[in-house]
Short mmCIF file of C-alpha atoms and ligand atoms in Angstrom, two decimals:
data_model
loop_
_atom_site.label_atom_id
_atom_site.label_comp_id
_atom_site.label_asym_id
_atom_site.label_seq_id
_atom_site.Cartn_x
_atom_site.Cartn_y
_atom_site.Cartn_z
CA UNK A 34 0.00 0.00 0.00
CA UNK A 35 2.74 2.41 0.94
CA UNK A 36 4.46 1.63 -2.32
CA UNK A 37 1.33 2.21 -4.33
CA UNK A 38 0.76 5.61 -2.77
CA UNK A 39 4.37 6.51 -3.27
CA UNK A 40 4.15 6.05 -7.02
CA UNK A 41 0.67 7.46 -7.46
CA UNK A 42 0.20 10.96 -8.74
CA UNK A 43 -1.19 13.43 -6.24
CA UNK A 44 -4.53 13.39 -8.08
CA UNK A 45 -4.62 9.62 -7.80
CA UNK A 46 -3.68 9.90 -4.14
CA UNK A 47 -6.58 12.28 -3.54
CA UNK A 48 -8.95 9.74 -5.12
CA UNK A 49 -7.63 7.07 -2.76
CA UNK A 50 -8.13 9.34 0.22
CA UNK A 51 -11.69 10.19 -0.82
CA UNK A 52 -12.37 6.49 -1.37
CA UNK A 53 -11.33 5.78 2.22
CA UNK A 54 -13.38 8.64 3.61
CA UNK A 55 -16.45 7.30 1.77
CA UNK A 56 -15.84 3.76 3.09
CA UNK A 57 -15.38 5.13 6.59
CA UNK A 58 -18.62 7.10 6.48
CA UNK A 59 -20.61 4.33 4.83
CA UNK A 60 -19.69 1.61 7.29
CA UNK A 61 -22.11 0.98 10.16
CA UNK A 62 -21.23 2.94 13.28
CA UNK A 63 -19.01 5.22 11.22
CA UNK A 64 -16.15 2.73 11.20
CA UNK A 65 -14.38 0.28 8.96
CA UNK A 66 -15.89 -2.88 10.38
CA UNK A 67 -15.42 -4.66 7.04
CA UNK A 68 -11.71 -4.78 7.76
CA UNK A 69 -12.52 -6.30 11.15
CA UNK A 70 -14.64 -8.99 9.53
CA UNK A 71 -11.93 -9.77 7.00
CA UNK A 72 -9.42 -10.10 9.84
CA UNK A 73 -11.70 -12.31 11.88
CA UNK A 74 -12.37 -14.57 8.88
CA UNK A 75 -8.65 -14.91 8.26
CA UNK A 76 -8.11 -15.56 11.96
CA UNK A 77 -10.64 -18.39 11.98
CA UNK A 78 -9.49 -19.96 8.74
CA UNK A 79 -5.91 -20.14 10.07
CA UNK A 80 -7.16 -22.42 12.84
CA UNK A 81 -7.27 -26.12 12.04
CA UNK A 82 -10.97 -27.09 11.81
CA UNK A 83 -10.32 -30.34 13.67
CA UNK A 84 -9.13 -28.32 16.67
CA UNK A 85 -12.43 -26.42 16.94
CA UNK A 86 -14.81 -28.33 19.23
CA UNK A 87 -18.57 -27.98 18.51
CA UNK A 88 -19.28 -26.20 21.78
CA UNK A 89 -16.44 -23.71 21.55
CA UNK A 90 -16.57 -19.98 20.92
CA UNK A 91 -15.03 -20.19 17.49
CA UNK A 92 -17.59 -22.81 16.40
CA UNK A 93 -20.21 -20.06 16.73
CA UNK A 94 -18.38 -17.70 14.42
CA UNK A 95 -20.62 -17.71 11.33
CA UNK A 96 -19.78 -14.93 8.93
CA UNK A 97 -23.24 -14.76 7.39
CA UNK A 98 -23.90 -12.33 10.26
CA UNK A 99 -21.91 -9.34 11.43
CA UNK A 100 -19.75 -10.25 14.45
CA UNK A 101 -20.86 -7.06 16.18
CA UNK A 102 -24.64 -7.40 15.83
CA UNK A 103 -26.60 -7.93 19.01
CA UNK A 104 -28.29 -9.82 20.56
CA UNK A 105 -25.99 -12.74 19.98
CA UNK A 106 -28.28 -15.69 20.25
CA UNK A 107 -26.73 -18.12 17.78
CA UNK A 108 -23.62 -16.65 16.28
CA UNK A 109 -20.53 -15.03 17.77
CA UNK A 110 -21.81 -15.91 21.20
CA UNK A 111 -18.35 -15.57 22.69
CA UNK A 112 -14.70 -14.75 22.01
CA UNK A 113 -15.39 -11.34 20.50
CA UNK A 114 -16.34 -8.06 22.16
CA UNK A 115 -17.36 -4.99 20.19
CA UNK A 116 -17.73 -1.33 20.91
CA UNK A 117 -19.11 1.22 18.46
CA UNK A 118 -19.31 -1.45 15.80
CA UNK A 119 -15.63 -2.30 16.09
CA UNK A 120 -13.95 -5.31 17.60
CA UNK A 121 -12.10 -4.28 20.73
CA UNK A 122 -11.49 -7.61 22.37
CA UNK A 123 -10.54 -11.06 21.19
CA UNK A 124 -10.49 -13.35 24.21
CA UNK A 125 -10.61 -17.00 23.31
CA UNK A 126 -11.74 -19.84 25.47
CA UNK A 127 -9.10 -22.45 26.17
CA UNK A 128 -10.07 -25.31 23.86
CA UNK A 129 -6.79 -26.40 22.36
CA UNK A 130 -7.30 -24.38 19.18
CA UNK A 131 -4.34 -25.15 16.95
CA UNK A 132 -3.08 -23.00 14.12
CA UNK A 133 -1.08 -19.95 13.23
CA UNK A 134 -1.90 -16.42 14.18
CA UNK A 135 -2.75 -14.66 10.90
CA UNK A 136 -0.76 -11.50 10.05
CA UNK A 137 -4.14 -10.00 9.08
CA UNK A 138 -4.78 -9.64 12.80
CA UNK A 139 -3.30 -6.20 12.16
CA UNK A 140 -6.63 -5.12 10.59
CA UNK A 141 -8.28 -5.15 14.00
CA UNK A 142 -7.03 -1.65 14.61
CA UNK A 143 -9.38 -0.96 17.55
CA UNK A 144 -8.31 -4.06 19.43
CA UNK A 145 -7.58 -3.43 23.11
CA UNK A 146 -7.21 -7.03 24.31
CA UNK A 147 -5.85 -10.03 22.45
CA UNK A 148 -5.95 -13.10 24.69
CA UNK A 149 -5.30 -16.52 23.18
CA UNK A 150 -4.01 -18.09 26.41
CA UNK A 151 -3.89 -21.82 26.98
CA UNK A 152 -4.37 -23.09 23.43
CA UNK A 153 -2.09 -24.63 20.81
CA UNK A 154 -1.25 -21.74 18.52
CA UNK A 155 2.12 -22.17 16.86
CA UNK A 156 4.43 -20.44 14.40
CA UNK A 157 5.71 -16.89 14.67
CA UNK A 158 4.12 -13.90 16.33
CA UNK A 159 3.44 -11.81 13.21
CA UNK A 160 5.43 -8.58 12.97
CA UNK A 161 2.30 -6.84 11.68
CA UNK A 162 0.97 -6.96 15.22
CA UNK A 163 2.71 -3.62 15.64
CA UNK A 164 -0.24 -1.98 13.80
CA UNK A 165 -2.49 -2.61 16.79
CA UNK A 166 -1.83 0.81 18.22
CA UNK A 167 -4.67 0.56 20.78
CA UNK A 168 -3.61 -2.80 22.14
CA UNK A 169 -3.29 -2.79 25.94
CA UNK A 170 -3.14 -6.50 26.73
CA UNK A 171 -1.35 -9.09 24.64
CA UNK A 172 -1.71 -12.49 26.27
CA UNK A 173 -0.36 -15.48 24.37
CA UNK A 174 0.57 -17.51 27.46
CA UNK A 175 0.66 -21.30 27.21
CA UNK A 176 0.77 -21.89 23.49
CA UNK A 177 3.49 -23.10 21.13
CA UNK A 178 4.56 -19.87 19.47
CA UNK A 179 8.15 -19.99 18.25
CA UNK A 180 10.76 -17.72 16.72
CA UNK A 181 11.77 -14.32 18.06
CA UNK A 182 9.62 -11.56 19.47
CA UNK A 183 9.27 -9.23 16.47
CA UNK A 184 11.22 -6.03 17.23
CA UNK A 185 8.21 -4.11 15.89
CA UNK A 186 6.56 -4.88 19.23
CA UNK A 187 8.31 -1.72 20.40
CA UNK A 188 5.65 0.20 18.43
CA UNK A 189 2.76 -1.00 20.61
CA UNK A 190 2.64 2.26 22.51
CA UNK A 191 -0.60 1.48 24.40
CA UNK A 192 0.62 -1.84 25.78
CA UNK A 193 0.19 -2.32 29.52
CA UNK A 194 0.35 -6.07 29.93
CA UNK A 195 2.45 -8.48 27.87
CA UNK A 196 2.36 -12.17 28.72
CA UNK A 197 4.18 -14.49 26.32
CA UNK A 198 5.09 -17.06 28.99
CA UNK A 199 5.18 -20.81 28.33
CA UNK A 200 5.80 -20.84 24.60
CA UNK A 201 8.88 -21.80 22.58
CA UNK A 202 10.03 -18.30 21.75
CA UNK A 203 13.73 -17.81 21.16
CA UNK A 204 16.36 -15.28 20.19
CA UNK A 205 17.32 -12.29 22.21
CA UNK A 206 14.88 -10.03 23.91
CA UNK A 207 14.15 -6.86 21.93
CA UNK A 208 14.58 -3.46 23.50
CA UNK A 209 11.33 -2.45 25.16
CA UNK A 210 12.43 0.94 26.27
CA UNK A 211 9.71 2.64 24.24
CA UNK A 212 6.84 0.80 25.94
CA UNK A 213 6.22 3.43 28.58
CA UNK A 214 2.81 2.10 29.65
CA UNK A 215 3.92 -1.50 30.13
CA UNK A 216 3.64 -2.52 33.78
CA UNK A 217 3.52 -6.32 33.61
CA UNK A 218 5.94 -8.27 31.46
CA UNK A 219 6.09 -12.07 31.59
CA UNK A 220 8.37 -13.93 29.20
CA UNK A 221 8.93 -16.93 31.50
CA UNK A 222 9.36 -20.51 30.27
CA UNK A 223 10.65 -19.83 26.77
CA UNK A 224 14.05 -20.20 25.11
CA UNK A 225 15.30 -16.66 25.12
CA UNK A 226 19.06 -16.24 25.04
CA UNK A 227 21.57 -13.44 25.47
CA UNK A 228 21.51 -10.71 28.05
CA UNK A 229 18.86 -8.25 29.10
CA UNK A 230 18.16 -5.17 27.01
CA UNK A 231 16.69 -1.90 28.12
CA UNK A 232 13.52 -2.64 30.06
CA UNK A 233 10.19 -0.80 29.93
CA UNK A 234 10.67 2.22 32.20
CA UNK A 235 7.47 1.78 34.23
CA UNK A 236 7.43 -1.98 34.59
CA UNK A 237 6.22 -3.23 37.98
CA UNK A 238 6.35 -6.97 37.50
CA UNK A 239 9.14 -8.47 35.46
CA UNK A 240 9.33 -12.24 34.97
CA UNK A 241 11.74 -14.03 32.68
CA UNK A 242 12.03 -17.22 34.66
CA UNK A 243 13.25 -20.42 33.02
CA UNK A 244 14.93 -19.16 29.87
CA UNK A 245 18.56 -19.34 28.73
CA UNK A 246 19.55 -15.79 29.58
CA UNK A 247 23.21 -15.34 30.41
CA UNK A 248 26.00 -12.94 31.25
CA UNK A 249 26.28 -10.82 34.33
CA UNK A 250 23.42 -8.73 35.60
CA UNK A 251 24.34 -5.20 34.60
CA UNK A 252 22.68 -2.03 35.71
CA UNK A 253 22.04 -0.49 32.29
CA UNK A 254 18.77 -2.33 31.45
CA UNK A 255 17.38 -1.36 34.87
CA UNK A 256 18.38 2.28 34.70
CA UNK A 257 15.49 4.61 35.49
CA UNK A 258 13.19 1.83 36.68
CA UNK A 259 11.50 3.29 39.75
CA UNK A 260 8.35 1.19 39.98
CA UNK A 261 9.74 -2.33 39.74
CA UNK A 262 8.23 -4.45 42.51
CA UNK A 263 9.02 -8.02 41.50
CA UNK A 264 12.08 -9.29 39.69
CA UNK A 265 11.83 -12.96 38.72
CA UNK A 266 14.86 -14.22 36.79
CA UNK A 267 15.27 -17.68 38.32
CA UNK A 268 16.32 -20.70 36.27
CA UNK A 269 18.57 -18.90 33.80
CA UNK A 270 22.33 -18.86 33.31
CA UNK A 271 23.28 -15.49 34.72
CA UNK A 272 26.71 -15.37 36.34
CA UNK A 273 29.18 -12.99 37.93
CA UNK A 274 28.76 -10.94 41.06
CA UNK A 275 25.43 -9.59 42.23
CA UNK A 276 26.11 -5.94 42.82
CA UNK A 277 24.55 -3.79 45.48
CA UNK A 278 22.43 -1.79 43.00
CA UNK A 279 20.24 -4.87 42.47
CA UNK A 280 19.12 -4.73 46.08
CA UNK A 281 18.56 -1.00 46.05
CA UNK A 282 16.25 -0.71 43.05
CA UNK A 283 13.57 1.65 44.41
CA UNK A 284 10.18 0.00 45.14
CA UNK A 285 11.59 -3.50 44.74
CA UNK A 286 9.82 -5.98 47.03
CA UNK A 287 10.67 -9.43 45.70
CA UNK A 288 13.76 -10.82 44.02
CA UNK A 289 14.10 -14.37 42.77
CA UNK A 290 17.44 -15.16 41.18
CA UNK A 291 17.57 -18.80 42.21
CA UNK A 292 19.02 -21.46 39.92
CA UNK A 293 21.53 -19.29 38.12
CA UNK A 294 25.33 -19.29 38.32
CA UNK A 295 26.07 -16.19 40.35
CA UNK A 296 29.37 -16.43 42.20
CA UNK A 297 29.47 -13.39 44.45
CA UNK A 298 27.39 -10.81 46.22
CA UNK A 299 27.97 -7.23 47.34
CA UNK A 300 25.33 -5.45 49.41
CA UNK A 301 25.54 -1.98 50.83
CA UNK A 302 23.55 -0.61 53.74
CA UNK A 303 19.92 -0.13 52.73
CA UNK A 304 18.21 3.24 52.67
CA UNK A 305 14.45 2.89 53.00
CA UNK A 306 14.26 -0.38 51.11
CA UNK A 307 10.92 -2.09 50.56
CA UNK A 308 12.48 -5.47 49.95
CA UNK A 309 10.39 -8.26 51.49
CA UNK A 310 11.61 -11.49 49.92
CA UNK A 311 14.96 -12.53 48.43
CA UNK A 312 15.65 -15.95 46.93
CA UNK A 313 19.21 -16.58 45.74
CA UNK A 314 19.19 -20.35 46.25
CA UNK A 315 21.01 -22.77 43.95
CA UNK A 316 23.77 -20.46 42.77
CA UNK A 317 27.51 -20.61 43.39
CA UNK A 318 27.83 -17.64 45.66
CA UNK A 319 31.02 -17.70 47.70
CA UNK A 320 32.23 -15.76 50.68
CA UNK A 321 30.78 -14.59 53.96
CA UNK A 322 27.14 -13.81 54.48
CA UNK A 323 26.85 -10.01 54.08
CA UNK A 324 25.73 -8.44 57.35
CA UNK A 325 24.02 -5.55 55.54
CA UNK A 326 21.30 -7.87 54.31
CA UNK A 327 20.11 -8.19 57.91
CA UNK A 328 19.48 -4.44 58.02
CA UNK A 329 16.80 -4.35 55.34
CA UNK A 330 13.88 -3.01 57.37
CA UNK A 331 11.09 -5.05 55.73
CA UNK A 332 12.92 -8.24 54.75
CA UNK A 333 10.83 -11.18 55.89
CA UNK A 334 12.04 -14.07 53.75
CA UNK A 335 15.66 -14.82 52.89
CA UNK A 336 16.51 -17.97 50.95
CA UNK A 337 20.22 -18.58 50.33
CA UNK A 338 20.10 -22.39 50.23
CA UNK A 339 22.68 -24.32 48.23
CA UNK A 340 25.44 -21.82 47.62
CA UNK A 341 29.02 -21.73 48.87
CA UNK A 342 28.71 -19.35 51.77
CA UNK A 343 31.15 -19.90 54.61
CA UNK A 344 32.09 -18.50 57.99
CA UNK A 345 29.78 -17.82 60.89
CA UNK A 346 26.19 -16.61 60.61
CA UNK A 347 26.39 -12.95 61.68
CA UNK A 348 24.51 -12.18 64.93
CA UNK A 349 22.77 -9.29 63.11
CA UNK A 350 20.38 -11.83 61.58
CA UNK A 351 18.89 -12.61 64.96
CA UNK A 352 18.83 -9.18 66.49
CA UNK A 353 15.77 -7.94 68.30
CA UNK A 354 13.22 -6.16 66.16
CA UNK A 355 14.40 -7.85 62.98
CA UNK A 356 11.69 -8.32 60.39
CA UNK A 357 13.03 -11.75 59.33
CA UNK A 358 10.58 -14.61 59.58
CA UNK A 359 11.94 -17.20 57.16
CA UNK A 360 15.61 -17.90 56.75
CA UNK A 361 16.93 -20.75 54.63
CA UNK A 362 20.71 -21.08 54.83
CA UNK A 363 20.89 -24.84 54.29
CA UNK A 364 23.33 -26.41 51.87
CA UNK A 365 26.26 -24.04 52.48
CA UNK A 366 29.44 -24.19 54.55
CA UNK A 367 28.50 -22.00 57.49
CA UNK A 368 30.49 -22.83 60.57
CA UNK A 369 30.66 -21.86 64.22
CA UNK A 370 27.59 -21.75 66.40
CA UNK A 371 24.39 -20.24 65.03
CA UNK A 372 23.06 -17.19 66.96
CA UNK A 373 21.31 -18.51 70.08
CA UNK A 374 18.41 -16.07 69.62
CA UNK A 375 17.21 -18.18 66.68
CA UNK A 376 16.26 -20.84 69.20
CA UNK A 377 14.63 -18.74 71.88
CA UNK A 378 11.09 -19.71 72.69
CA UNK A 379 9.52 -16.56 71.17
CA UNK A 380 11.65 -16.48 68.03
CA UNK A 381 9.45 -16.01 64.96
CA UNK A 382 12.08 -17.60 62.72
CA UNK A 383 11.37 -20.64 60.57
CA UNK A 384 13.51 -22.14 57.85
CA UNK A 385 16.61 -24.31 57.79
CA UNK A 386 20.21 -24.16 58.91
CA UNK A 387 20.89 -27.80 57.99
CA UNK A 388 23.55 -29.25 55.69
CA UNK A 389 26.24 -26.80 56.84
CA UNK A 390 29.29 -27.07 59.08
CA UNK A 391 27.58 -25.65 62.16
CA UNK A 392 28.24 -26.77 65.69
CA UNK A 393 25.62 -26.69 68.36
CA UNK A 394 22.60 -26.59 66.11
CA UNK A 395 20.05 -27.89 68.63
CA UNK A 396 18.18 -30.81 67.19
CA UNK A 397 15.14 -29.78 69.19
CA UNK A 398 14.75 -26.82 66.81
CA UNK A 399 13.10 -27.40 63.46
CA UNK A 400 15.78 -25.11 62.00
CA UNK A 401 18.26 -27.92 62.65
CA UNK A 402 16.19 -30.91 61.58
CA UNK A 403 18.34 -31.43 58.52
CA UNK A 404 21.71 -32.80 59.66
CA UNK A 405 24.99 -30.96 59.29
CA UNK A 406 27.60 -32.00 56.73
CA UNK A 407 30.04 -34.76 57.66
CA UNK A 408 33.11 -33.45 59.50
CA UNK A 409 35.42 -34.64 56.70
CA UNK A 410 33.70 -32.43 54.12
CA UNK A 411 33.85 -29.47 56.48
CA UNK A 412 37.55 -30.01 57.19
CA UNK A 413 38.20 -30.11 53.48
CA UNK A 414 36.14 -26.96 52.87
CA UNK A 415 38.15 -25.13 55.49
CA UNK A 416 41.52 -26.25 54.19
CA UNK A 417 42.03 -29.00 56.73
CA UNK A 418 42.17 -26.55 59.63
CA UNK A 419 39.16 -26.92 61.87
CA UNK A 420 37.94 -23.40 62.68
CA UNK A 421 35.59 -22.12 65.28
C1 NAG B 1989 -24.41 -19.82 9.09
O1 NAG B 1989 -25.61 -19.10 9.14
C2 NAG B 1989 -26.44 -19.29 8.02
C3 NAG B 1989 -27.62 -18.35 8.12
O2 NAG B 1989 -28.23 -18.45 9.39
C4 NAG B 1989 -26.84 -20.75 7.96
O3 NAG B 1989 -27.65 -20.96 6.82
C5 NAG B 1989 -25.60 -21.59 7.87
O4 NAG B 1989 -25.95 -22.98 7.92
C6 NAG B 1989 -24.65 -21.30 9.01
N1 NAG B 1989 -23.41 -22.02 8.81
C7 NAG B 1989 -22.91 -22.78 9.74
C8 NAG B 1989 -21.62 -23.44 9.41
O5 NAG B 1989 -23.43 -22.94 10.83
C1 NAG B 1990 12.14 -18.84 43.21
O1 NAG B 1990 12.21 -19.61 42.04
C2 NAG B 1990 12.43 -20.98 42.28
C3 NAG B 1990 12.75 -21.65 40.97
O2 NAG B 1990 11.77 -21.48 40.04
C4 NAG B 1990 11.22 -21.55 42.98
O3 NAG B 1990 11.39 -22.93 43.20
C5 NAG B 1990 11.06 -20.81 44.31
O4 NAG B 1990 9.89 -21.24 44.97
C6 NAG B 1990 11.00 -19.32 44.10
N1 NAG B 1990 11.13 -18.65 45.38
C7 NAG B 1990 10.16 -17.97 45.95
C8 NAG B 1990 10.45 -17.34 47.26
O5 NAG B 1990 9.06 -17.85 45.44
C1 NAG B 1991 17.45 -25.73 40.88
O1 NAG B 1991 18.72 -26.39 40.81
C2 NAG B 1991 18.79 -27.57 41.60
C3 NAG B 1991 20.22 -28.07 41.53
O2 NAG B 1991 20.72 -28.05 40.25
C4 NAG B 1991 17.79 -28.58 41.09
O3 NAG B 1991 17.84 -29.73 41.89
C5 NAG B 1991 16.41 -27.98 41.17
O4 NAG B 1991 15.48 -28.86 40.64
C6 NAG B 1991 16.37 -26.65 40.42
N1 NAG B 1991 15.08 -26.04 40.64
C7 NAG B 1991 14.27 -25.79 39.66
C8 NAG B 1991 12.97 -25.20 40.04
O5 NAG B 1991 14.57 -26.01 38.49
C1 NAG B 1992 19.36 -34.94 69.67
O1 NAG B 1992 20.21 -34.53 70.71
C2 NAG B 1992 20.19 -35.35 71.86
C3 NAG B 1992 21.01 -34.70 72.95
O2 NAG B 1992 22.23 -34.21 72.46
C4 NAG B 1992 20.71 -36.73 71.48
O3 NAG B 1992 20.65 -37.58 72.58
C5 NAG B 1992 19.80 -37.29 70.36
O4 NAG B 1992 20.31 -38.51 69.89
C6 NAG B 1992 19.75 -36.33 69.21
N1 NAG B 1992 18.78 -36.79 68.26
C7 NAG B 1992 19.06 -36.91 66.96
C8 NAG B 1992 17.93 -37.40 66.08
O5 NAG B 1992 20.14 -36.67 66.49
#
């Protein structure tokens, strides 16, 4: 179309414009619903008929009627929502519909919600989706989409909620810097590789769990993020040292970086942090347990299981007035005696200190139910010299 206009004379162009104005005025509700119908037809015909059960929404889509006419007694009884004669919502039931998503979806220019969750759509996410400039929710969770996220997704300026989790998407994550309205982004359980790119500036919930993301966690993609509340990057291949900026992202409440390959951690003293839960289990973090972590005023749950921490557990973790309620330090090389306050009758602490090199972990406490490591392993871990 762009090409055609480009080569047309200006007179010809005027004719085209008038043609469109006439179509626009002639269509019911003053809109181009014929384009919507064409898109919906293409959408349905891209779905394998055998995957459309008789009692499903799509089975009621009969194009001898307009999808937007009401009342909907026989046809288009579900799946489609209209407003002003235009389709604004496509929310499918979960029936195992199998097929590709037609590129003609881009004709549904008034679409606000596209939700195909929990079906069997496959193939690429069409790049033309970028024409849906009113789209606020794009939910393709639990399907079999593959290939990369089209970079054109950056043009979906109205997008608030993007859920592409549990598909087979791959490639690197495009820059989403331009998606200023996006607050929830879930790309979990796919095959994305590479490192993080610039994130949407107003994102509150970010989940990219169970992908193949790698490299160290650098600050750049997170720069300017002031509303991030949950950061879920577990089950990836991130490595390197976790720097203190991660723990001082403003507004951050929950961090899950478990099952990666981080090797170190640096944490500075918190200044009004809202952090509530931190899970760094199943990494390769070495060194002493940072005492600053105990000073986070709202931290309730700390899970550091199965790392390579060593040395004593700092007394700060058991100090009076601490917000900590769950502490999992099992599967490390902590030594010495654990702070006695953990075992006082009114201690609110639950969790585990087992599978370490601790002495005097009272077996009457559920914190010590899991046994400590054999002495030989602990001697080896501490270079043969038994330490306090
Ligand atoms: C669609 O609707 C028309 C008119 O009501 C009807 O004749 C036709 O059988 C319907 N087609 C299907 C597949 O239900
Ligand atoms: C963090 O992610 C891991 C791995 O997916 C999961 O098992 C664990 O329950 C999560 N931690 C929290 C505190 O939700
Ligand atoms: C995390 O890693 C551990 C050790 O490799 C593994 O046993 C566990 O199943 C993993 N957790 C998840 C949720 O994948
Ligand atoms: C727990 O500790 C007591 C006293 O030290 C000891 O007699 C008992 O065998 C221990 N129980 C277990 C299960 O290790």
